[in-house]
Short mmCIF file of C-alpha atoms and ligand atoms in Angstrom, two decimals:
data_model
loop_
_atom_site.label_atom_id
_atom_site.label_comp_id
_atom_site.label_asym_id
_atom_site.label_seq_id
_atom_site.Cartn_x
_atom_site.Cartn_y
_atom_site.Cartn_z
CA MET A 1 20.09 -15.58 -64.55
CA ALA A 2 23.80 -14.95 -64.05
CA GLY A 3 25.87 -13.19 -66.71
CA LEU A 4 29.17 -14.16 -68.29
CA SER A 5 32.16 -11.92 -68.80
CA VAL A 6 34.76 -13.46 -71.05
CA ASN A 7 38.43 -12.99 -70.20
CA VAL A 8 40.50 -12.77 -73.39
CA ASP A 9 43.96 -12.67 -71.75
CA HIS A 10 44.98 -16.01 -73.22
CA ILE A 11 44.31 -14.91 -76.77
CA ALA A 12 47.00 -12.33 -76.01
CA THR A 13 49.17 -15.07 -74.47
CA LEU A 14 49.18 -16.86 -77.86
CA ARG A 15 50.05 -13.64 -79.65
CA GLN A 16 52.86 -12.78 -77.25
CA ALA A 17 54.31 -16.30 -77.58
CA ARG A 18 55.35 -15.37 -81.13
CA GLY A 19 55.69 -11.60 -80.78
CA VAL A 20 53.37 -11.07 -83.76
CA ASN A 21 50.11 -9.12 -84.05
CA TYR A 22 47.69 -12.08 -84.07
CA PRO A 23 45.51 -13.50 -82.61
CA ASP A 24 44.18 -10.14 -81.47
CA PRO A 25 42.26 -10.09 -78.17
CA VAL A 26 40.23 -7.24 -79.66
CA ALA A 27 38.96 -9.57 -82.41
CA ALA A 28 38.25 -12.27 -79.80
CA ALA A 29 36.27 -9.74 -77.78
CA VAL A 30 34.10 -8.90 -80.79
CA LEU A 31 33.37 -12.60 -81.36
CA ALA A 32 32.67 -13.18 -77.66
CA GLU A 33 30.18 -10.32 -77.70
CA LEU A 34 28.54 -11.60 -80.88
CA ALA A 35 28.09 -14.93 -79.05
CA GLY A 36 26.31 -13.08 -76.24
CA ALA A 37 28.99 -12.31 -73.65
CA ASP A 38 27.84 -9.76 -71.10
CA GLY A 39 31.29 -8.28 -70.71
CA ILE A 40 34.93 -8.52 -71.71
CA VAL A 41 37.67 -8.88 -69.10
CA VAL A 42 41.38 -8.20 -69.46
CA HIS A 43 44.13 -8.27 -66.86
CA LEU A 44 46.83 -5.73 -67.59
CA ARG A 45 49.73 -7.18 -65.63
CA GLU A 46 52.72 -5.21 -64.46
CA ASP A 47 55.00 -7.42 -66.62
CA ARG A 48 52.69 -7.13 -69.67
CA ARG A 49 53.00 -10.87 -70.25
CA HIS A 50 49.77 -11.03 -72.24
CA ILE A 51 47.51 -7.99 -72.47
CA GLN A 52 49.26 -4.82 -73.66
CA ASP A 53 48.34 -1.19 -73.04
CA ARG A 54 47.27 -0.89 -76.67
CA ASP A 55 44.70 -3.68 -76.18
CA VAL A 56 43.07 -1.93 -73.26
CA HIS A 57 42.83 1.37 -75.13
CA ILE A 58 41.35 -0.22 -78.26
CA LEU A 59 38.94 -2.39 -76.25
CA LYS A 60 37.64 0.72 -74.54
CA GLN A 61 36.64 2.00 -77.98
CA THR A 62 35.31 -1.26 -79.39
CA VAL A 63 33.63 -3.20 -76.56
CA GLN A 64 29.86 -2.83 -76.82
CA SER A 65 28.87 -4.59 -73.60
CA LYS A 66 31.17 -3.63 -70.76
CA LEU A 67 34.90 -3.60 -70.27
CA ILE A 68 36.27 -4.94 -66.99
CA LEU A 69 39.89 -4.13 -66.24
CA GLU A 70 41.68 -6.41 -63.80
CA MET A 71 44.76 -4.89 -62.27
CA ALA A 72 46.93 -4.50 -59.19
CA ALA A 73 46.32 -1.41 -57.05
CA THR A 74 49.55 0.30 -58.12
CA ASP A 75 50.01 3.95 -59.09
CA GLU A 76 50.81 2.99 -62.66
CA MET A 77 47.67 0.89 -63.07
CA LEU A 78 45.46 3.45 -61.35
CA ARG A 79 46.73 6.08 -63.78
CA ILE A 80 45.90 3.81 -66.75
CA ALA A 81 42.45 2.97 -65.35
CA MET A 82 41.65 6.64 -64.88
CA GLU A 83 42.70 7.32 -68.47
CA VAL A 84 40.75 4.41 -69.96
CA GLU A 85 37.70 4.59 -67.68
CA PRO A 86 36.56 0.95 -67.96
CA ASN A 87 33.08 0.01 -66.78
CA LEU A 88 34.51 -1.83 -63.78
CA VAL A 89 37.96 -2.23 -62.26
CA THR A 90 38.68 -5.48 -60.46
CA LEU A 91 41.59 -5.10 -58.07
CA VAL A 92 43.65 -8.28 -57.74
CA PRO A 93 46.86 -9.18 -55.94
CA GLU A 94 49.75 -9.68 -58.33
CA LYS A 95 53.01 -11.55 -57.96
CA ARG A 96 55.56 -11.51 -60.75
CA ALA A 97 56.46 -15.19 -60.51
CA GLU A 98 52.90 -16.57 -60.46
CA LEU A 99 51.43 -18.41 -63.44
CA THR A 100 48.06 -16.81 -62.78
CA THR A 101 46.43 -14.88 -59.93
CA GLU A 102 46.98 -17.20 -57.00
CA GLY A 103 44.84 -15.92 -54.17
CA GLY A 104 42.36 -13.24 -53.27
CA LEU A 105 43.27 -9.83 -51.89
CA ASP A 106 43.93 -9.56 -48.18
CA VAL A 107 41.48 -6.69 -47.78
CA ILE A 108 41.88 -6.67 -44.01
CA SER A 109 45.67 -6.22 -43.97
CA HIS A 110 45.71 -3.79 -46.91
CA ALA A 111 42.55 -1.87 -46.06
CA THR A 112 44.11 1.60 -46.10
CA HIS A 113 45.90 1.14 -49.41
CA LEU A 114 42.87 -0.45 -51.08
CA ALA A 115 40.51 2.19 -49.70
CA GLN A 116 42.70 4.90 -51.24
CA ALA A 117 42.69 3.12 -54.61
CA ILE A 118 38.89 2.74 -54.45
CA ASP A 119 38.49 6.44 -53.59
CA ARG A 120 40.67 7.47 -56.53
CA LEU A 121 38.65 5.31 -58.94
CA HIS A 122 35.35 6.50 -57.48
CA ASP A 123 36.47 10.09 -58.06
CA ARG A 124 36.34 9.15 -61.77
CA ASN A 125 33.02 7.35 -61.31
CA ILE A 126 34.64 3.98 -61.95
CA PRO A 127 33.02 1.19 -59.88
CA VAL A 128 35.43 -1.17 -58.15
CA SER A 129 35.37 -4.89 -57.51
CA LEU A 130 37.75 -6.65 -55.11
CA PHE A 131 38.89 -10.19 -55.90
CA VAL A 132 38.67 -12.06 -52.61
CA ASP A 133 38.80 -15.57 -51.27
CA PRO A 134 35.42 -16.86 -50.08
CA ASP A 135 35.89 -15.50 -46.55
CA PRO A 136 33.06 -13.47 -44.95
CA ALA A 137 35.53 -11.35 -42.93
CA GLN A 138 37.28 -10.21 -46.13
CA ILE A 139 33.92 -9.47 -47.73
CA GLU A 140 32.72 -7.41 -44.77
CA GLN A 141 35.95 -5.41 -44.96
CA ALA A 142 35.41 -4.91 -48.71
CA ARG A 143 32.01 -3.41 -47.93
CA HIS A 144 33.54 -1.29 -45.20
CA ILE A 145 36.05 0.32 -47.58
CA GLN A 146 33.31 1.06 -50.13
CA ALA A 147 33.90 -1.61 -52.76
CA ASP A 148 30.92 -1.88 -55.10
CA VAL A 149 31.37 -5.52 -56.07
CA ILE A 150 33.36 -8.50 -54.87
CA GLU A 151 34.59 -11.29 -57.08
CA ILE A 152 34.76 -14.59 -55.25
CA HIS A 153 37.91 -16.59 -56.04
CA THR A 154 36.64 -20.01 -57.15
CA GLY A 155 40.13 -21.49 -57.60
CA ALA A 156 40.19 -23.62 -54.43
CA PHE A 157 36.87 -25.21 -55.41
CA CYS A 158 38.00 -25.82 -59.00
CA ASP A 159 41.35 -27.25 -57.94
CA ALA A 160 39.99 -29.59 -55.24
CA ILE A 161 40.12 -33.24 -56.24
CA GLU A 162 38.64 -35.10 -53.27
CA ALA A 163 34.83 -34.85 -53.07
CA ALA A 164 34.89 -33.75 -49.43
CA GLU A 165 37.41 -31.02 -50.16
CA LYS A 166 35.35 -29.88 -53.15
CA ASP A 167 32.15 -29.82 -51.10
CA ALA A 168 33.84 -27.81 -48.34
CA ALA A 169 35.24 -25.32 -50.85
CA PHE A 170 31.84 -24.94 -52.48
CA SER A 171 30.13 -24.38 -49.11
CA LYS A 172 32.53 -21.48 -48.54
CA ILE A 173 31.54 -20.01 -51.91
CA ILE A 174 27.84 -20.26 -51.01
CA LEU A 175 28.41 -18.53 -47.67
CA ALA A 176 30.57 -15.84 -49.30
CA ALA A 177 27.99 -15.15 -52.01
CA LYS A 178 25.16 -14.89 -49.49
CA THR A 179 27.23 -12.64 -47.20
CA ALA A 180 28.10 -10.28 -50.05
CA TYR A 181 24.52 -10.23 -51.32
CA GLN A 182 23.21 -9.34 -47.86
CA LEU A 183 25.75 -6.52 -47.68
CA ASN A 184 24.38 -5.16 -50.97
CA LEU A 185 27.59 -5.84 -52.81
CA GLY A 186 27.52 -6.98 -56.42
CA VAL A 187 28.71 -10.58 -56.58
CA ASN A 188 30.95 -11.94 -59.32
CA ALA A 189 32.87 -15.21 -59.26
CA GLY A 190 35.72 -16.65 -61.21
CA HIS A 191 39.06 -18.36 -61.60
CA GLY A 192 39.52 -21.87 -62.90
CA LEU A 193 35.87 -22.37 -63.83
CA CYS A 194 35.36 -24.85 -66.64
CA TYR A 195 32.59 -26.66 -68.49
CA HIS A 196 32.23 -29.15 -65.60
CA SER A 197 32.67 -27.01 -62.51
CA ILE A 198 30.18 -24.35 -63.65
CA LYS A 199 27.32 -26.86 -63.34
CA ARG A 200 27.63 -26.86 -59.57
CA PHE A 201 26.49 -23.22 -59.45
CA LYS A 202 22.96 -24.00 -60.61
CA GLY A 203 20.49 -22.23 -58.31
CA LEU A 204 23.07 -20.04 -56.54
CA LYS A 205 21.11 -16.90 -57.31
CA GLU A 206 23.32 -14.48 -55.40
CA ILE A 207 26.00 -14.57 -58.11
CA ASP A 208 25.49 -11.84 -60.69
CA GLU A 209 28.22 -12.76 -63.12
CA PHE A 210 30.93 -15.31 -63.84
CA SER A 211 34.33 -14.28 -65.17
CA ILE A 212 35.80 -17.07 -67.27
CA GLY A 213 38.82 -17.12 -69.56
CA HIS A 214 41.18 -20.07 -69.78
CA SER A 215 38.60 -22.82 -70.30
CA ILE A 216 36.76 -20.84 -72.97
CA VAL A 217 39.93 -19.96 -74.90
CA SER A 218 41.05 -23.60 -74.58
CA ARG A 219 37.78 -24.90 -75.97
CA ALA A 220 37.87 -22.31 -78.75
CA ALA A 221 41.26 -23.67 -79.86
CA LEU A 222 39.84 -27.20 -80.06
CA VAL A 223 36.42 -26.56 -81.54
CA GLY A 224 38.08 -24.34 -84.14
CA MET A 225 40.82 -26.87 -85.02
CA LYS A 226 38.93 -28.77 -87.77
CA ARG A 227 38.01 -25.58 -89.56
CA ALA A 228 41.51 -24.11 -89.21
CA VAL A 229 43.15 -27.25 -90.63
CA SER A 230 40.68 -27.55 -93.50
CA ASP A 231 41.19 -23.86 -94.41
CA MET A 232 44.94 -24.46 -94.67
CA LEU A 233 44.48 -27.74 -96.57
CA LYS A 234 42.34 -25.95 -99.16
CA LEU A 235 45.12 -23.41 -99.72
CA ILE A 236 47.78 -26.13 -99.97
CA ARG A 237 45.69 -28.18 -102.40
CA ASP A 238 45.28 -25.10 -104.58
CA LEU A 239 49.05 -24.60 -104.82
N1 LIG B 1 38.90 -13.58 -62.25
C1 LIG B 1 40.13 -13.12 -61.92
C2 LIG B 1 40.23 -12.07 -60.87
C3 LIG B 1 41.29 -13.60 -62.57
O1 LIG B 1 42.50 -13.13 -62.21
C4 LIG B 1 41.14 -14.56 -63.57
C5 LIG B 1 42.36 -15.06 -64.29
O2 LIG B 1 42.88 -14.04 -65.07
C6 LIG B 1 39.84 -14.99 -63.90
C7 LIG B 1 38.74 -14.51 -63.21
C8 LIG B 1 39.59 -15.98 -64.99
O3 LIG B 1 40.17 -17.19 -64.64
P1 LIG B 1 40.27 -18.36 -65.72
O4 LIG B 1 41.14 -17.85 -66.82
O5 LIG B 1 40.86 -19.48 -64.96
O6 LIG B 1 38.86 -18.61 -66.19
#
């Protein structure tokens, strides 16, 4: 059975929208774990648009399952990762102007740089995952530079509208998962997965864990709406 790591970035997005101290991604992480999450994921971006350094440090002390830190392979982020020592670092490409991580790493073109980052993290006994598009050549290169895990970018599959395009994107995910599994890499998958698209993964046993954020935080906002409004109404009626 595959696991689920919950990405709480967008709880921090809501907080940052107002520049206040709530909702706290640390509180969301506790609730996600109480609901059975196998891990908590945060992406500390260079521009700190959602998760802040303080979140990562507190999560390291409070997460009971495992803390996965997504980050770019920059000196600044490597320094933070080595300080925090999360249970897994997922290296991702990062562009300032993007809304969210757009594509997987080009492990082939950036092999030397990524290999150095992996070595530095391994020196601290931190396992490393590389976020890659479902491309066997990228996955073989990830193995070659000693990555421990790959995370397959599921965005193209989730975004595809036409059935044929969706089927083709899913076939690539199957091939990527099987390739990584045969290479003894851990296999995670994520980006854009929602309550519909996840169903397609039934029986794909090579995937160890899904990393899901936006759809879960979105559903939390809606399933919690009735309770939140009635809590406020009670207070107003008591005025
Ligand atoms: N995996 C990676 C590497 C990501 O960058 C993201 C987005 O932060 C996710 C998984 C989760 O994607 P989503 O928020 O669309 O579920």
